[in-house]
Amino acid sequence: RGKRRDAATLAQLTSDPHSPNVERASTVRNMDDWYTAFGAKPGEKLYLAPKDRVKIW
């Protein structure tokens, strides 16, 4: 399920509103409140440094 040809990936990126899995941002990793609620710390699998978190608004 996770293997795709480059052409198929490009077609999906340009025509489908849903990005391929590899291109999606992990939502919780980018929410500051999630770190407060669950106490994720540097070195843990889901931790993402504040400077690397996606900010949309």
Short mmCIF file of N, CA and C in Angstrom, two decimals:
data_model
loop_
_atom_site.label_atom_id
_atom_site.label_comp_id
_atom_site.label_asym_id
_atom_site.label_seq_id
_atom_site.Cartn_x
_atom_site.Cartn_y
_atom_site.Cartn_z
N ARG A 1 0.80 -1.21 0.00
CA ARG A 1 0.00 0.00 0.00
C ARG A 1 0.84 1.26 0.00
N GLY A 2 2.05 1.21 0.48
CA GLY A 2 2.84 2.42 0.59
C GLY A 2 3.79 2.66 -0.57
N LYS A 3 3.85 1.74 -1.54
CA LYS A 3 4.77 1.91 -2.66
C LYS A 3 4.03 2.49 -3.85
N ARG A 4 4.62 3.52 -4.46
CA ARG A 4 3.99 4.16 -5.61
C ARG A 4 5.06 4.56 -6.60
N ARG A 5 4.68 4.63 -7.83
CA ARG A 5 5.59 5.15 -8.86
C ARG A 5 5.59 6.67 -8.78
N ASP A 6 6.71 7.27 -9.20
CA ASP A 6 6.82 8.73 -9.16
C ASP A 6 5.70 9.40 -9.95
N ALA A 7 5.35 8.86 -11.10
CA ALA A 7 4.30 9.45 -11.93
C ALA A 7 2.95 9.43 -11.20
N ALA A 8 2.67 8.35 -10.50
CA ALA A 8 1.40 8.25 -9.77
C ALA A 8 1.37 9.24 -8.62
N THR A 9 2.49 9.40 -7.95
CA THR A 9 2.58 10.35 -6.84
C THR A 9 2.40 11.77 -7.37
N LEU A 10 3.06 12.11 -8.45
CA LEU A 10 2.93 13.44 -9.04
C LEU A 10 1.49 13.71 -9.47
N ALA A 11 0.86 12.72 -10.07
CA ALA A 11 -0.53 12.88 -10.50
C ALA A 11 -1.44 13.14 -9.30
N GLN A 12 -1.21 12.42 -8.21
CA GLN A 12 -2.03 12.61 -7.03
C GLN A 12 -1.80 13.99 -6.42
N LEU A 13 -0.54 14.42 -6.35
CA LEU A 13 -0.23 15.73 -5.78
C LEU A 13 -0.85 16.88 -6.56
N THR A 14 -1.00 16.71 -7.86
CA THR A 14 -1.53 17.79 -8.69
C THR A 14 -3.04 17.74 -8.91
N SER A 15 -3.68 16.62 -8.59
CA SER A 15 -5.10 16.52 -8.90
C SER A 15 -5.99 16.09 -7.74
N ASP A 16 -5.44 15.48 -6.73
CA ASP A 16 -6.24 14.93 -5.63
C ASP A 16 -6.12 15.84 -4.41
N PRO A 17 -7.24 16.18 -3.75
CA PRO A 17 -7.15 17.04 -2.56
C PRO A 17 -6.47 16.35 -1.37
N HIS A 18 -6.32 15.03 -1.42
CA HIS A 18 -5.67 14.29 -0.34
C HIS A 18 -4.24 13.95 -0.72
N SER A 19 -3.30 14.41 0.07
CA SER A 19 -1.89 14.12 -0.20
C SER A 19 -1.58 12.66 0.05
N PRO A 20 -0.55 12.12 -0.62
CA PRO A 20 -0.10 10.76 -0.32
C PRO A 20 0.38 10.71 1.14
N ASN A 21 0.30 9.54 1.75
CA ASN A 21 0.67 9.40 3.16
C ASN A 21 2.03 9.99 3.49
N VAL A 22 3.01 9.76 2.65
CA VAL A 22 4.36 10.22 2.93
C VAL A 22 4.45 11.75 2.97
N GLU A 23 3.53 12.44 2.33
CA GLU A 23 3.55 13.90 2.27
C GLU A 23 2.69 14.56 3.35
N ARG A 24 2.00 13.78 4.14
CA ARG A 24 1.10 14.35 5.15
C ARG A 24 1.85 14.70 6.43
N ALA A 25 1.41 15.78 7.06
CA ALA A 25 1.98 16.18 8.34
C ALA A 25 1.22 15.44 9.44
N SER A 26 1.94 14.94 10.42
CA SER A 26 1.29 14.29 11.56
C SER A 26 0.67 15.39 12.41
N THR A 27 -0.63 15.44 12.45
CA THR A 27 -1.34 16.54 13.08
C THR A 27 -0.93 16.78 14.52
N VAL A 28 -0.93 15.75 15.35
CA VAL A 28 -0.64 15.96 16.77
C VAL A 28 0.77 16.48 17.00
N ARG A 29 1.71 16.08 16.19
CA ARG A 29 3.09 16.54 16.35
C ARG A 29 3.23 18.04 16.12
N ASN A 30 2.27 18.64 15.47
CA ASN A 30 2.34 20.06 15.14
C ASN A 30 1.46 20.94 16.02
N MET A 31 0.83 20.36 17.03
CA MET A 31 -0.06 21.11 17.92
C MET A 31 0.61 21.32 19.27
N ASP A 32 0.90 22.59 19.61
CA ASP A 32 1.55 22.90 20.87
C ASP A 32 0.75 22.37 22.07
N ASP A 33 -0.57 22.48 22.02
CA ASP A 33 -1.41 22.01 23.12
C ASP A 33 -1.28 20.51 23.35
N TRP A 34 -0.97 19.76 22.32
CA TRP A 34 -0.79 18.31 22.47
C TRP A 34 0.41 18.01 23.37
N TYR A 35 1.47 18.78 23.23
CA TYR A 35 2.66 18.59 24.07
C TYR A 35 2.35 18.91 25.52
N THR A 36 1.54 19.94 25.74
CA THR A 36 1.14 20.30 27.10
C THR A 36 0.28 19.19 27.71
N ALA A 37 -0.66 18.68 26.94
CA ALA A 37 -1.59 17.67 27.44
C ALA A 37 -0.93 16.33 27.71
N PHE A 38 0.00 15.91 26.85
CA PHE A 38 0.56 14.57 26.96
C PHE A 38 2.02 14.53 27.38
N GLY A 39 2.66 15.68 27.49
CA GLY A 39 4.02 15.74 28.02
C GLY A 39 5.08 15.09 27.15
N ALA A 40 4.92 15.12 25.85
CA ALA A 40 5.94 14.54 24.96
C ALA A 40 7.23 15.34 25.11
N LYS A 41 8.34 14.64 25.20
CA LYS A 41 9.65 15.25 25.44
C LYS A 41 10.62 14.93 24.31
N PRO A 42 11.68 15.76 24.17
CA PRO A 42 12.71 15.48 23.16
C PRO A 42 13.24 14.06 23.31
N GLY A 43 13.46 13.41 22.19
CA GLY A 43 13.94 12.04 22.19
C GLY A 43 12.83 11.01 22.03
N GLU A 44 11.59 11.40 22.28
CA GLU A 44 10.46 10.50 22.09
C GLU A 44 10.04 10.51 20.63
N LYS A 45 9.44 9.42 20.19
CA LYS A 45 9.11 9.21 18.78
C LYS A 45 8.27 10.34 18.17
N LEU A 46 7.26 10.81 18.88
CA LEU A 46 6.37 11.82 18.31
C LEU A 46 6.81 13.25 18.59
N TYR A 47 7.90 13.45 19.31
CA TYR A 47 8.35 14.81 19.61
C TYR A 47 8.87 15.50 18.36
N LEU A 48 8.47 16.74 18.19
CA LEU A 48 8.95 17.57 17.09
C LEU A 48 9.31 18.93 17.69
N ALA A 49 10.52 19.37 17.47
CA ALA A 49 10.98 20.65 18.03
C ALA A 49 10.06 21.78 17.58
N PRO A 50 9.80 22.76 18.45
CA PRO A 50 8.90 23.86 18.09
C PRO A 50 9.26 24.54 16.78
N LYS A 51 10.53 24.70 16.49
CA LYS A 51 10.94 25.37 15.25
C LYS A 51 10.61 24.56 14.01
N ASP A 52 10.36 23.24 14.17
CA ASP A 52 10.06 22.36 13.04
C ASP A 52 8.57 22.08 12.86
N ARG A 53 7.74 22.60 13.76
CA ARG A 53 6.29 22.35 13.69
C ARG A 53 5.65 23.21 12.60
N VAL A 54 4.68 22.64 11.92
CA VAL A 54 3.98 23.34 10.85
C VAL A 54 3.02 24.36 11.47
N LYS A 55 3.05 25.57 10.95
CA LYS A 55 2.11 26.62 11.36
C LYS A 55 1.35 27.06 10.13
N ILE A 56 0.03 26.89 10.14
CA ILE A 56 -0.78 27.27 8.99
C ILE A 56 -1.44 28.63 9.21
N TRP A 57 -1.98 28.84 10.39
CA TRP A 57 -2.62 30.12 10.69
C TRP A 57 -1.86 30.84 11.74
#
